[in-house]
Amino acid sequence: MSEATLGLRTYLVGGAVRDGLLGRPVHERDYIVVGATADEMLARGFQQVGKDFPVFLHPQTKDEYALARTERKTAPGYHGFQVHADPGVTLEQDLLRRDLTINALARDADGSIVDPYGGLADLQARVLRHVSPAFAEDPVRILRLARFAARFCDLGFTIAQETMDLMRSMVARGEVDALVPERVWQEMSRALGEARPSPFFEVLRACGALERLMPELDRLWGVPQPERWHPEIDTGVHVMLVVDMAARLTPDLETRFAALCHDLGKGTTPAEILPSHHGHEERGLGLIDDVCERFRIPVRCRELARITSALHGLVHKIDELRAGTVLDLMERADAFRRPGRFERMLIACEADFRGRAGYAERDYPQAETLRRLFAAVAEIDVGAVARSAPEPRLIPQRIREARIAVIKKARAPSE
């Protein structure tokens, strides 16, 4: 115990206790302080975070120490709470305001676990269960629970039926409509960072929240695809396989988001041409823009999602394309100026190919072909080609001809 905390009643709480009991790495440690005041914390050298929220940073470790507090719902949505903290608030009262029983655990200075709401039993049973009816007061908790479902899916966690029923009632009351766009993206991006992101979206769909938050994605379930190319048939199932495959291939958020959005256009395919989806690549572009504007998603994620949606069909057919069309693909992807983004697009396309029933362990030679052709074209001395043009207006034509010639040579004897 440090000098700053000597004499304080402190408890390690939340994720650090939960993850320690699950045998998972603990990256952050948060503490609750019972029986103290803000003035006492400041006198001990703690730094208060914000003006109205009783959270302090330890003077040496910078760990967070929060005064035990209660919360009262005062308005709809994420910000509609009044916080009450004073020395009379107990640890049990503080833990009661938390979202899930497995997060309502505390460890005292002696290492003993404080478990007033059955968190240990739910950890053992692998159940995600709300602590109290107060769960329904904060719609962000739906997103957090969905994210925990993704994080702990490898451990076999399920959602308690009463908790799922409560989330459905929250959606029916319109609580998710009050969510702050940036907070939705924050939770979605964190879920996309998990080893298997799909449970996040599946839980939101099961409780009805996905239809309200991201109808462009929700409508993909039940949309058929040709069984010859998609043994899983259902487009929603396919997209979940793709986003999980993207997570397997790369930690990159942009690529995982592109994988999530690459087939949004299939949700608007006219019924009379199903299960074909001609033109879905371009139809998806406006839908991606809608999603990104709604949640204020970073431009870099939007750009990669757009080029992946527009070009993934061509990438899959690279061996069938003429040399000029291959060059057009590279230029549409802005590969010569942004080769890193071009590479991320190829990974998203690989995730699309392998994100099908029975395809997970297959090779994707199309990506290697495009990498090889792009590397060959990138070696052209564009300056020398430009100088060889008889007049400036012919420079773009000469560069294009040189690039096409290199693509043809690199593909020989196929062309």
XYZ file of C-alpha atoms in Angstrom:
415
model
C 0.000 0.000 0.000
C 1.380 3.412 -0.997
C 1.643 6.419 1.298
C -1.123 8.156 -0.676
C -3.625 5.370 0.098
C -2.477 4.592 3.642
C -5.540 4.598 5.896
C -8.045 4.700 3.043
C -10.619 1.934 2.540
C -9.825 1.022 -1.043
C -11.089 -1.848 -3.188
C -9.962 -3.057 -6.575
C -13.117 -3.288 -8.711
C -14.539 -4.153 -12.086
C -12.597 -5.568 -14.992
C -9.362 -6.062 -13.113
C -11.076 -8.392 -10.622
C -13.096 -10.150 -13.328
C -10.157 -10.723 -15.675
C -7.906 -11.837 -12.856
C -10.422 -14.497 -11.854
C -10.730 -15.584 -15.490
C -6.972 -15.899 -15.800
C -6.804 -13.101 -18.363
C -4.230 -10.302 -18.494
C -5.115 -7.250 -16.413
C -4.212 -4.020 -18.225
C -5.942 -1.397 -16.080
C -6.732 -1.221 -12.384
C -9.605 0.834 -11.035
C -10.301 1.351 -7.355
C -13.242 2.429 -5.218
C -12.624 4.492 -2.089
C -15.223 4.189 0.678
C -15.657 6.738 3.456
C -13.494 9.534 2.008
C -14.168 13.009 0.640
C -12.853 14.842 -2.408
C -10.925 17.249 -0.175
C -9.204 14.337 1.559
C -8.202 12.818 -1.798
C -6.781 16.120 -2.993
C -4.880 16.572 0.253
C -3.215 13.208 -0.339
C -1.928 14.350 -3.722
C -4.572 12.760 -5.955
C -5.548 14.646 -9.126
C -9.264 14.983 -9.765
C -10.515 14.058 -13.245
C -13.197 16.522 -14.302
C -15.143 18.924 -12.096
C -18.309 17.057 -11.206
C -17.224 13.425 -11.276
C -15.535 11.993 -8.138
C -12.663 10.174 -9.905
C -9.018 10.795 -9.057
C -5.639 9.738 -10.418
C -3.086 8.281 -8.005
C -0.082 10.625 -7.700
C 2.414 7.879 -8.572
C 0.707 5.010 -10.419
C -1.942 7.142 -12.200
C -4.489 4.388 -11.492
C -8.058 5.638 -11.129
C -9.572 5.925 -7.666
C -13.274 6.811 -7.528
C -15.270 7.760 -4.458
C -18.078 5.313 -3.792
C -21.176 6.765 -5.422
C -24.737 6.189 -6.464
C -26.470 7.370 -9.627
C -30.040 8.500 -10.218
C -31.735 8.613 -13.617
C -32.923 12.138 -14.432
C -33.408 12.159 -18.222
C -33.368 9.787 -21.205
C -30.128 8.615 -22.753
C -26.513 8.314 -21.801
C -26.037 11.664 -20.053
C -29.249 11.701 -18.043
C -27.784 10.844 -14.623
C -27.214 12.607 -11.331
C -24.189 11.365 -9.392
C -24.177 11.313 -5.590
C -20.933 10.668 -3.694
C -20.295 11.129 0.010
C -18.550 9.188 2.793
C -21.801 7.436 3.684
C -22.118 5.548 0.369
C -21.219 1.889 0.881
C -19.263 -0.422 -1.381
C -22.384 -2.510 -1.946
C -24.334 0.585 -3.047
C -21.582 1.483 -5.473
C -21.408 -2.018 -6.954
C -25.197 -2.071 -7.337
C -25.022 0.671 -10.012
C -22.760 -1.454 -12.259
C -23.954 -3.178 -15.390
C -23.189 -6.903 -15.030
C -22.747 -9.143 -12.007
C -19.307 -10.219 -13.241
C -18.312 -6.523 -13.165
C -19.795 -5.963 -9.699
C -16.958 -7.728 -7.895
C -14.395 -6.118 -5.614
C -11.153 -7.221 -3.984
C -10.077 -5.709 -0.671
C -6.551 -4.911 0.427
C -6.178 -8.406 1.904
C -7.136 -10.091 -1.376
C -10.608 -11.209 -0.307
C -13.393 -11.039 -2.902
C -16.494 -8.996 -2.129
C -19.404 -10.437 -4.120
C -22.791 -9.055 -3.060
C -24.657 -9.824 -6.310
C -23.616 -13.305 -7.436
C -20.810 -12.368 -9.802
C -18.627 -15.326 -8.852
C -21.416 -17.809 -9.601
C -22.064 -16.150 -12.961
C -18.364 -16.209 -13.789
C -18.296 -19.925 -13.090
C -21.509 -20.527 -15.059
C -20.298 -18.255 -17.892
C -23.390 -16.026 -17.755
C -23.736 -12.328 -18.571
C -26.458 -11.031 -16.241
C -27.498 -7.521 -15.225
C -26.982 -6.545 -11.595
C -30.272 -4.719 -11.064
C -33.186 -3.124 -12.947
C -31.044 0.037 -13.069
C -29.353 -1.580 -16.090
C -32.317 -0.282 -18.100
C -31.467 3.321 -17.245
C -28.400 3.470 -19.511
C -28.651 2.305 -23.153
C -24.852 2.212 -23.452
C -25.050 -0.932 -21.338
C -26.624 -2.771 -24.275
C -23.535 -1.973 -26.337
C -21.199 -2.910 -23.509
C -22.907 -6.247 -22.924
C -22.723 -7.011 -26.653
C -19.021 -6.184 -26.570
C -18.461 -8.475 -23.591
C -20.278 -11.210 -25.507
C -17.664 -10.795 -28.252
C -14.749 -10.600 -25.847
C -15.683 -13.709 -23.903
C -17.247 -15.835 -26.647
C -14.229 -18.166 -26.596
C -15.073 -18.957 -22.953
C -18.647 -19.916 -23.768
C -20.460 -17.005 -22.105
C -24.184 -16.705 -22.757
C -26.689 -13.965 -21.909
C -29.213 -14.570 -19.134
C -32.735 -14.700 -20.551
C -33.986 -12.040 -18.158
C -31.186 -9.728 -19.303
C -32.038 -10.270 -22.970
C -35.697 -9.588 -22.169
C -34.718 -6.368 -20.403
C -32.636 -5.202 -23.372
C -35.527 -5.880 -25.742
C -37.818 -3.790 -23.574
C -35.243 -0.964 -23.575
C -35.133 -1.030 -27.372
C -38.941 -1.052 -27.536
C -39.037 2.059 -25.325
C -36.672 3.880 -27.683
C -33.739 4.067 -25.277
C -31.162 3.237 -27.967
C -32.410 6.177 -30.035
C -30.885 8.481 -27.421
C -27.381 7.044 -27.767
C -24.620 9.516 -28.591
C -23.202 8.692 -32.066
C -19.590 8.860 -30.929
C -20.287 6.410 -28.104
C -21.874 3.928 -30.497
C -18.772 4.059 -32.700
C -16.506 3.797 -29.660
C -18.151 0.552 -28.576
C -18.411 -0.768 -32.140
C -14.746 -0.080 -32.860
C -13.725 -1.751 -29.610
C -15.848 -4.758 -30.519
C -14.216 -4.868 -33.951
C -10.908 -5.076 -32.102
C -11.854 -8.374 -30.460
C -10.557 -11.708 -31.746
C -14.095 -12.553 -32.891
C -16.273 -9.459 -33.372
C -19.424 -11.127 -34.743
C -21.175 -11.789 -31.377
C -21.350 -8.023 -30.822
C -23.569 -7.574 -33.870
C -25.481 -10.795 -33.283
C -26.426 -9.739 -29.745
C -27.539 -6.306 -30.963
C -29.629 -8.023 -33.620
C -31.159 -10.454 -31.093
C -32.401 -7.642 -28.859
C -33.575 -5.439 -31.745
C -30.936 -2.730 -31.295
C -29.141 -3.426 -34.588
C -32.272 -2.628 -36.581
C -32.458 0.767 -34.866
C -28.764 1.579 -34.976
C -27.579 0.042 -38.244
C -30.528 -1.107 -40.376
C -28.215 -1.358 -43.389
C -26.526 -4.319 -41.713
C -29.571 -5.759 -39.973
C -31.498 -6.225 -43.208
C -28.842 -8.578 -44.625
C -30.117 -11.531 -42.570
C -32.575 -13.522 -44.636
C -31.237 -12.218 -47.951
C -30.206 -15.248 -50.055
C -27.071 -15.644 -52.152
C -26.277 -18.291 -54.806
C -25.458 -21.515 -52.979
C -22.786 -22.328 -55.585
C -20.646 -19.447 -54.343
C -22.047 -19.082 -50.827
C -22.766 -22.420 -49.150
C -23.979 -20.485 -46.107
C -26.583 -18.804 -48.409
C -27.691 -16.124 -45.917
C -25.965 -12.774 -46.500
C -26.010 -11.793 -42.824
C -24.343 -15.063 -41.853
C -21.768 -14.482 -44.581
C -20.902 -10.982 -43.365
C -20.369 -12.263 -39.828
C -18.011 -14.940 -41.180
C -16.183 -12.236 -43.143
C -15.700 -9.869 -40.203
C -14.408 -12.739 -38.058
C -12.055 -13.772 -40.850
C -10.808 -10.185 -41.152
C -10.108 -10.233 -37.420
C -8.124 -13.422 -37.940
C -6.087 -11.885 -40.789
C -5.276 -8.446 -39.368
C -5.600 -6.287 -36.237
C -6.289 -3.254 -38.440
C -9.579 -1.488 -37.575
C -10.043 -0.006 -41.049
C -9.845 -3.432 -42.686
C -12.243 -4.988 -40.204
C -14.752 -2.187 -40.729
C -14.442 -2.583 -44.509
C -15.151 -6.293 -44.108
C -18.250 -5.451 -42.086
C -19.586 -3.075 -44.745
C -18.463 -4.698 -47.998
C -21.844 -6.283 -48.847
C -24.312 -3.699 -47.530
C -25.588 -3.235 -51.070
C -27.019 -6.763 -51.061
C -29.689 -5.583 -48.656
C -31.166 -3.413 -51.431
C -31.116 -6.007 -54.225
C -34.463 -6.066 -56.083
C -36.414 -9.176 -55.078
C -36.970 -10.213 -58.676
C -33.253 -10.852 -59.341
C -32.467 -12.745 -56.116
C -30.365 -14.688 -55.302
C -28.186 -12.770 -57.801
C -26.856 -9.423 -56.576
C -25.793 -7.634 -59.737
C -24.648 -4.091 -58.972
C -24.530 -4.506 -55.205
C -20.970 -3.180 -55.074
C -21.968 0.304 -56.209
C -25.278 0.263 -54.329
C -23.366 -0.216 -51.124
C -21.489 3.088 -51.410
C -24.357 5.328 -50.339
C -25.207 2.980 -47.482
C -21.623 3.121 -46.222
C -21.810 6.915 -46.332
C -25.052 6.835 -44.331
C -23.523 4.648 -41.620
C -20.349 6.704 -41.406
C -22.201 10.004 -41.190
C -24.616 8.656 -38.590
C -21.873 7.566 -36.197
C -19.186 10.072 -37.263
C -16.846 7.285 -38.236
C -13.289 8.345 -39.181
C -12.720 9.217 -42.829
C -9.983 6.600 -43.225
C -12.479 3.853 -42.298
C -15.070 5.212 -44.699
C -12.610 5.431 -47.599
C -11.395 1.851 -47.257
C -14.945 0.556 -46.834
C -16.002 2.376 -50.021
C -13.208 1.062 -52.247
C -13.659 -2.447 -50.831
C -17.374 -2.351 -51.566
C -16.826 -0.992 -55.062
C -13.933 -3.239 -56.103
C -14.126 -6.571 -54.262
C -16.020 -8.226 -57.102
C -13.305 -7.236 -59.587
C -10.518 -8.374 -57.264
C -12.103 -11.811 -57.036
C -12.101 -12.022 -60.853
C -8.597 -10.649 -61.394
C -7.551 -13.584 -63.604
C -10.425 -12.852 -65.980
C -9.720 -9.128 -66.403
C -7.917 -7.520 -69.307
C -4.695 -5.662 -68.519
C -6.390 -2.279 -68.964
C -9.135 -3.220 -66.530
C -6.530 -4.350 -63.993
C -4.889 -0.940 -64.281
C -8.274 0.758 -63.908
C -8.804 -1.211 -60.694
C -5.459 -0.029 -59.314
C -6.213 3.566 -60.228
C -9.733 3.474 -58.758
C -8.168 2.221 -55.527
C -5.609 5.067 -55.724
C -2.971 2.382 -55.279
C -0.056 4.410 -56.621
C -0.537 7.183 -54.075
C -1.812 5.023 -51.212
C -0.275 1.559 -51.496
C -0.895 0.817 -47.825
C -4.633 1.287 -48.242
C -4.532 -0.854 -51.399
C -2.951 -3.646 -49.351
C -5.643 -3.340 -46.689
C -8.287 -3.619 -49.390
C -6.714 -6.862 -50.605
C -6.845 -8.270 -47.081
C -10.520 -7.319 -46.800
C -11.143 -9.061 -50.133
C -9.381 -12.166 -48.850
C -11.613 -12.079 -45.769
C -14.630 -11.901 -48.081
C -13.448 -14.910 -50.083
C -12.574 -17.018 -47.047
C -15.589 -15.871 -45.001
C -17.808 -18.556 -46.486
C -18.846 -21.947 -45.202
C -16.044 -24.370 -46.003
C -13.648 -21.721 -47.352
C -11.851 -20.617 -44.185
C -8.639 -22.558 -44.868
C -8.500 -22.009 -48.621
C -5.822 -19.964 -50.344
C -6.696 -16.672 -52.010
C -4.305 -16.395 -54.988
C -6.101 -13.334 -56.365
C -4.492 -11.116 -53.737
C -1.015 -12.436 -54.503
C -1.599 -11.912 -58.219
C -2.581 -8.294 -57.668
C 0.354 -7.699 -55.335
C 2.722 -9.064 -57.956
C 1.224 -7.010 -60.791
C 1.158 -3.849 -58.705
C 4.783 -4.316 -57.662
C 5.774 -4.666 -61.322
C 3.878 -1.540 -62.364
C 5.220 0.452 -59.419
C 8.775 -0.100 -60.658
C 8.150 1.913 -63.839
C 10.184 5.118 -64.024
C 7.230 7.419 -64.614
C 9.516 10.409 -65.043
C 11.422 8.751 -67.853
C 8.187 7.764 -69.563
C 6.930 11.342 -69.283
C 10.108 12.741 -70.790
C 9.764 10.392 -73.752
C 6.388 11.830 -74.704
C 6.593 14.073 -77.808
C 4.305 16.652 -76.208
C 2.894 17.196 -72.668
C -0.690 16.315 -73.547
C 0.414 12.786 -74.415
C 2.121 12.114 -71.083
C -0.925 10.444 -69.369
C -1.475 8.225 -72.413
C 2.193 7.177 -72.516
C 2.195 6.345 -68.787
C -0.963 4.291 -69.155
C 0.440 2.413 -72.158
C 3.658 1.662 -70.261
C 1.747 0.357 -67.262
C -0.525 -1.838 -69.370
C 2.499 -3.255 -71.173
C 4.111 -4.163 -67.845
C 0.919 -5.831 -66.619
C 0.724 -7.877 -69.819
C 4.338 -8.937 -69.528
C 3.956 -9.839 -65.825
C 0.921 -11.970 -66.641
C 2.480 -13.790 -69.605
C 1.779 -16.363 -70.914
C -1.838 -15.830 -69.784
C -2.118 -12.821 -72.109
